[in-house]
Coordinates of C-alpha atoms in Angstrom, one line a residue:
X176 CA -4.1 -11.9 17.8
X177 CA -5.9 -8.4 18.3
X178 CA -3.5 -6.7 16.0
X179 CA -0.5 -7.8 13.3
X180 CA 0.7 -3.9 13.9
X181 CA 0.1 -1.7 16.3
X182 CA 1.5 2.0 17.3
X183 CA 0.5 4.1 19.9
X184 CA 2.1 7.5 20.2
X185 CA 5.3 7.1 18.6
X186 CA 8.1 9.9 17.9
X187 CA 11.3 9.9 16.3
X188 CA 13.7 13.0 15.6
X189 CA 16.2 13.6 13.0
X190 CA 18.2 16.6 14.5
X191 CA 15.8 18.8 15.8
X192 CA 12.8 17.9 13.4
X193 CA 10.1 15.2 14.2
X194 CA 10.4 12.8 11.7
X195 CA 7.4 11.2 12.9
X196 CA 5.3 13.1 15.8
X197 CA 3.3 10.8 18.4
X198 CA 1.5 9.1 16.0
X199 CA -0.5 6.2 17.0
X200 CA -2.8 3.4 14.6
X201 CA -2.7 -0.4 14.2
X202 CA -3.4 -2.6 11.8
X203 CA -5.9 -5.8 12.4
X204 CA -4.9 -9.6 11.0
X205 CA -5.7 -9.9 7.0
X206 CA -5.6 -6.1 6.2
X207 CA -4.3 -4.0 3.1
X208 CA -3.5 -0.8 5.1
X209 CA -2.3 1.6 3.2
X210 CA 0.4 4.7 4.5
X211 CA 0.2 7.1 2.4
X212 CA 1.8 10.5 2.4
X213 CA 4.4 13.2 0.3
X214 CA 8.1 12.2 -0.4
X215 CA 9.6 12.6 3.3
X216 CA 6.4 12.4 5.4
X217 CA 8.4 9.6 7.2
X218 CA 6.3 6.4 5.3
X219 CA 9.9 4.7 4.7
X220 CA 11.1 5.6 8.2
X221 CA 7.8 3.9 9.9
X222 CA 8.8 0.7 7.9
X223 CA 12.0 0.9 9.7
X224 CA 11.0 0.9 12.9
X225 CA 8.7 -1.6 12.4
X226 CA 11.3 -4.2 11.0
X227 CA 14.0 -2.8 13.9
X228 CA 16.3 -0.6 11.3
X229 CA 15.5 2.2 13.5
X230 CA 14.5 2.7 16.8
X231 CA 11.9 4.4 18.3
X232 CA 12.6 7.6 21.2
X233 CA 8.8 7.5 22.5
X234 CA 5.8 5.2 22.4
X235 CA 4.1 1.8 21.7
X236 CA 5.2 -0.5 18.7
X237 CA 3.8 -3.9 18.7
X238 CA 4.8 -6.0 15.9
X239 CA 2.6 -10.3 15.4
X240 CA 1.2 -9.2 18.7
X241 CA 4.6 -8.9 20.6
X242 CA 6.4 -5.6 21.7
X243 CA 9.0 -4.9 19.4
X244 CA 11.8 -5.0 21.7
X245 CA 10.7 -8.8 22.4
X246 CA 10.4 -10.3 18.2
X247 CA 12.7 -12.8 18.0
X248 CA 14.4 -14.0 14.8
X249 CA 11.7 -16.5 14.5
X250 CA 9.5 -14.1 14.1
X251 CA 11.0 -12.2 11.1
X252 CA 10.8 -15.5 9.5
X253 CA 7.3 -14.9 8.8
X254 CA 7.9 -11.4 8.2
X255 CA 8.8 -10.5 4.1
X256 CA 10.0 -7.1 3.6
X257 CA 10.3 -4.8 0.4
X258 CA 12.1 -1.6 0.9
X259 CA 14.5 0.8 -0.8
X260 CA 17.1 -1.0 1.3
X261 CA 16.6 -4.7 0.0
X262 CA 20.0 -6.3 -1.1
X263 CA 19.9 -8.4 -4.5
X264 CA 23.7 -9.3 -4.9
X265 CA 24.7 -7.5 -8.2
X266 CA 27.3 -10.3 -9.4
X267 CA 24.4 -13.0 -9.1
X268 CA 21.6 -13.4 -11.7
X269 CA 18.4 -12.9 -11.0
X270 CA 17.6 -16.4 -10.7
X271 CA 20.5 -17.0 -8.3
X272 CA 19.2 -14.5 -6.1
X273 CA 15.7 -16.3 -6.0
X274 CA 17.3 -19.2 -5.4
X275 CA 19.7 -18.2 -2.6
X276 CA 16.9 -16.6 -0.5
X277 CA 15.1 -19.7 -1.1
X278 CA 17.5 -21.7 0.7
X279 CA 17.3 -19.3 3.5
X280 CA 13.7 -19.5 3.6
X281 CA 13.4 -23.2 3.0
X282 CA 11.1 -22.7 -0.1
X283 CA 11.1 -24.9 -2.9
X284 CA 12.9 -24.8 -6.4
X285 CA 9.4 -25.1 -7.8
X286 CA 8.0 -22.1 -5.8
X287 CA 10.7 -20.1 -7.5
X288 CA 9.9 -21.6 -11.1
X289 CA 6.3 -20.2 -10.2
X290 CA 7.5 -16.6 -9.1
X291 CA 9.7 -16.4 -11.9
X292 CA 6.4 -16.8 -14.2
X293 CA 4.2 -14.7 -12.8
X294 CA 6.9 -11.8 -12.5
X295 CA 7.3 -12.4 -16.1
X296 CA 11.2 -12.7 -15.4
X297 CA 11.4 -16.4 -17.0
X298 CA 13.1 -15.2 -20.4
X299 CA 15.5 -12.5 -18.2
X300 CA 16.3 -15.1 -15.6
X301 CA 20.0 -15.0 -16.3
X302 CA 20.6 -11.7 -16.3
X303 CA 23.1 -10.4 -13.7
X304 CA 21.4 -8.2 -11.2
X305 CA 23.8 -5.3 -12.2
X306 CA 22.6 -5.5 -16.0
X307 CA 18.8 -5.0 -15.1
X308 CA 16.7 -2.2 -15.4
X309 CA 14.5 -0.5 -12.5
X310 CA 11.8 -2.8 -13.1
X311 CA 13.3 -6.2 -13.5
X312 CA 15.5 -5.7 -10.4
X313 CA 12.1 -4.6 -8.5
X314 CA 10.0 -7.7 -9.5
X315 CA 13.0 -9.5 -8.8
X316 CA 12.6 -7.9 -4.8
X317 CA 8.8 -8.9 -4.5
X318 CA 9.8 -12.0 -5.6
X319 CA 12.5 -12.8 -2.3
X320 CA 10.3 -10.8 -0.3
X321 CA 7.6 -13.3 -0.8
X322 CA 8.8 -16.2 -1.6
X323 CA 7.9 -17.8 1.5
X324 CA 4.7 -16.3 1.9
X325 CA 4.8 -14.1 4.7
X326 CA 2.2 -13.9 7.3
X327 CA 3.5 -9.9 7.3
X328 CA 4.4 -8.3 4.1
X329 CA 5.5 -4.6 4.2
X330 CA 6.0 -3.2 0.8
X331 CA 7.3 0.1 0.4
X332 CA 6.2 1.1 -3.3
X333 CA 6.1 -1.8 -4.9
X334 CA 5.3 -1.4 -8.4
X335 CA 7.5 1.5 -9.2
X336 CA 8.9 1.2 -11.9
X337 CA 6.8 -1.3 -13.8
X338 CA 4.4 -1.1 -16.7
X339 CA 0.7 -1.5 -16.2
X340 CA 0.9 -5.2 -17.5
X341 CA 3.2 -6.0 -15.0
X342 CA 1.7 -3.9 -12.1
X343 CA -1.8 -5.7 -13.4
X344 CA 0.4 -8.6 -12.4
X345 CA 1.5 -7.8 -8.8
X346 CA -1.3 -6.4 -7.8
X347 CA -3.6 -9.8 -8.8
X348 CA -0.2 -11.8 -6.5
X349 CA -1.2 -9.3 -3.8
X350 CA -4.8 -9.3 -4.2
X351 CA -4.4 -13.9 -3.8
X352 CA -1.5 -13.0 -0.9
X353 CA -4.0 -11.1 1.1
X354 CA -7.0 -13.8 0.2
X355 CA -4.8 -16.7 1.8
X356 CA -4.2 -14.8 4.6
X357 CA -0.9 -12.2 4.4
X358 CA -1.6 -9.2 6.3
X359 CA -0.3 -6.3 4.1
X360 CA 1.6 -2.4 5.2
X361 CA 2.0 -1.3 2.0
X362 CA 2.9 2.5 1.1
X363 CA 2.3 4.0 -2.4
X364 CA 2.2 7.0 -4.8
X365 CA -0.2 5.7 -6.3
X366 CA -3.8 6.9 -5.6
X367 CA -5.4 4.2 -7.9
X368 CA -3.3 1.5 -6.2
X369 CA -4.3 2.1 -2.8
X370 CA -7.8 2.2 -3.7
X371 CA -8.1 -0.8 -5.5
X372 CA -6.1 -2.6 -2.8
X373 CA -6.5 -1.3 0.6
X374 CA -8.9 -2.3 3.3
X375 CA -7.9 1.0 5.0
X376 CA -5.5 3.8 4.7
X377 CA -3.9 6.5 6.7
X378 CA -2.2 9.8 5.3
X379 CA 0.8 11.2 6.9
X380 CA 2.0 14.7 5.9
X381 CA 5.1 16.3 8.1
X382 CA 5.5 13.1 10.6
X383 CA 2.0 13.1 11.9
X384 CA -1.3 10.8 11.1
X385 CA -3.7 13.3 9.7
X386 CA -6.5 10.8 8.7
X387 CA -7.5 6.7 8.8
X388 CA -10.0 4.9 7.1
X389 CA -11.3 2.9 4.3
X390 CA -10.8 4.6 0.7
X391 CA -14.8 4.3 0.4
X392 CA -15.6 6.3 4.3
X393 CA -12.7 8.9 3.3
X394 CA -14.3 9.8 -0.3
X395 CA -17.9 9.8 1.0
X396 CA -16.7 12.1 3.7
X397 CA -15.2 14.3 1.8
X398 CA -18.0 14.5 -0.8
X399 CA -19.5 17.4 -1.7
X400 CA -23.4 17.9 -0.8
X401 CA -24.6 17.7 -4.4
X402 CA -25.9 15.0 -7.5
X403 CA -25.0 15.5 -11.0
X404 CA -27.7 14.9 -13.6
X405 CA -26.9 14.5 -17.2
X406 CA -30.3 14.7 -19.2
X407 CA -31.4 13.7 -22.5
X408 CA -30.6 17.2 -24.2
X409 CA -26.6 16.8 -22.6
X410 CA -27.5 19.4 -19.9
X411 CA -25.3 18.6 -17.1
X412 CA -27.9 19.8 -14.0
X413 CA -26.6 19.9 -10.2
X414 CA -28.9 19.5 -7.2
X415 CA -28.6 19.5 -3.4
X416 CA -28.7 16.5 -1.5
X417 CA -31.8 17.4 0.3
X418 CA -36.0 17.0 -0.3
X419 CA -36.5 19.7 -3.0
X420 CA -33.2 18.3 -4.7
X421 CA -34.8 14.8 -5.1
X422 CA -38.2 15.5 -5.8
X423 CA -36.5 17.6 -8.9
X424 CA -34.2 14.3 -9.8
X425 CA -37.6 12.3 -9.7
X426 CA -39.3 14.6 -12.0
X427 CA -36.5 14.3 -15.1
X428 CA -36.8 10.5 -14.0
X429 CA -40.1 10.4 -14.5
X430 CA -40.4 12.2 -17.8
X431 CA -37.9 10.5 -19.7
X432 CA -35.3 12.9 -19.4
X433 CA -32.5 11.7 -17.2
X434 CA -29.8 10.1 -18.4
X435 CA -27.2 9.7 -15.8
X436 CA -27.2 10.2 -11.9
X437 CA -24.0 10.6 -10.0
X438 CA -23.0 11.6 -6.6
X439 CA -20.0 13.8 -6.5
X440 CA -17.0 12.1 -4.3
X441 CA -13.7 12.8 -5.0
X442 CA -10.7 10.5 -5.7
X443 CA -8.2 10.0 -2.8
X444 CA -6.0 12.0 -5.4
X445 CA -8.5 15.2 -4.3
X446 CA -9.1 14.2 -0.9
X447 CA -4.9 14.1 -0.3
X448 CA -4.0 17.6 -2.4
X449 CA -6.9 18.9 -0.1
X450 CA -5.6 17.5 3.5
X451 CA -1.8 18.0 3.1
X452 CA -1.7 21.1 0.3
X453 CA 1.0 19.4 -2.4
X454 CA 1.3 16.3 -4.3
X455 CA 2.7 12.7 -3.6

């Protein structure tokens, strides 16, 4: 299989704005790609038509290497899907709800034992859905949505809501998901996040794919054409990337005097504010 996801010139209008505008991309069998973009760039709406909540008006969507039209049910059986539309039954504890979806899944009791550890909800298990806070109900949602561990995962901010320890947690589950094989969508607010985890990213501002790539091509393209030298005396000098700039780094190398080299990228933080103009 060429391609887990793949888009190609796909449009969809809410009224008479594009909520996504011909955009086209894929992504390739054991990938972190990351889709990134402001509140209502149309992220959640992409995951929608990719798991048939919405359908497309133009274009290309292939989803396991079939046209989306064609994905049978058997197919979203090795599909696991957080969103901001996942249903946890409120009158159910939170180990009911594992439970249930692992009868629908045909995943072990012991599976859920393990989940329930490592989304530290062992202690909380008995809570009623409707009793938990943000971040016990959304562990409680990457839990079902991969229980069964899917050979497609899309997650549509995942760790929102949860404290570093516990988003240390997920992202170590993601990081071993991906490692066994799980091909991963995944879109996020967080900057750090998609670094550490993606393979590759694309930003979306307004409906439209404005930029792909890995988070290292993206910050080295977007670098400026200067090295920053801290010396000795805690001078902080700057110098072009070019012949006279390094023959001037070697110098302070050479007598003693340079402390610290470092090329100037910026974060995808910077790189975003620069391409789309506001914040995520």
């Amino acid at each position: 299989m060429e391609e887990m996801i793949f888009l190609e010139n796909v449009s969809l209008h809410f009224g008479t704005t594009f909520s996504l505008d011909h955009i086209s991309f894929c992504v390739k069998p054991g990938e972190v790609f990351g889709f990134l973009g402001p509140s209502g760039a149309g992220k959640t709406t992409t995951i929608k038509l990719l798991t048939r909540q919405l359908q497309k008006e133009e274009g290309i969507i292939r989803v396991l290497g079939k046209d989306i039209r064609s994905v049978t049910r058997d197919d979203y059986d090795r599909i696991g899907i957080l969103s901001d539309t996942n249903g946890l039954y409120e009158r159910m504890t939170i180990e009911e709800n594992l439970l249930f979806f692992a009868r629908i899944r045909n995943v072990s009791r012991q599976d859920v034992e393990t989940l329930l550890k490592r989304m530290n909800l062992v202690e909380t298990r008995k809570t009623l859905i409707k009793k938990c806070s943000k971040g016990m109900r959304q562990r409680t949602v990457l839990a079902a949505a991969i229980l069964h561990k899917p050979a497609l995962l899309f997650l549509d901010e995942p760790t929102s809501g949860l404290d570093p320890a516990n988003i240390h947690e997920v992202h170590m589950m993601l990081q071993e998901l991906n490692k066994s094989g799980t091909t991963i969508f995944l879109t996020t607010h967080n900057m750090e996040e998609a670094d550490k985890l993606c393979n590759r990213i694309g930003i979306l501002n307004e409906g439209r794919l404005i930029l792909t790539g890995s988070p290292e091509e993206l910050k080295l393209k977007f670098a400026q054409d200067q090295i920053q030298v801290l010396t000795k005396d805690k001078e902080r000098l700057t110098f072009s990337k070019d012949r006279e700039g390094a023959q001037k780094i070697m110098e302070l190398i050479s007598s003693g005097q340079c402390l610290t080299i470092h090329s100037q990228e910026p974060n995808l933080e910077e790189i975003f504010l620069q391409l789309t103009g506001r914040g995520l």
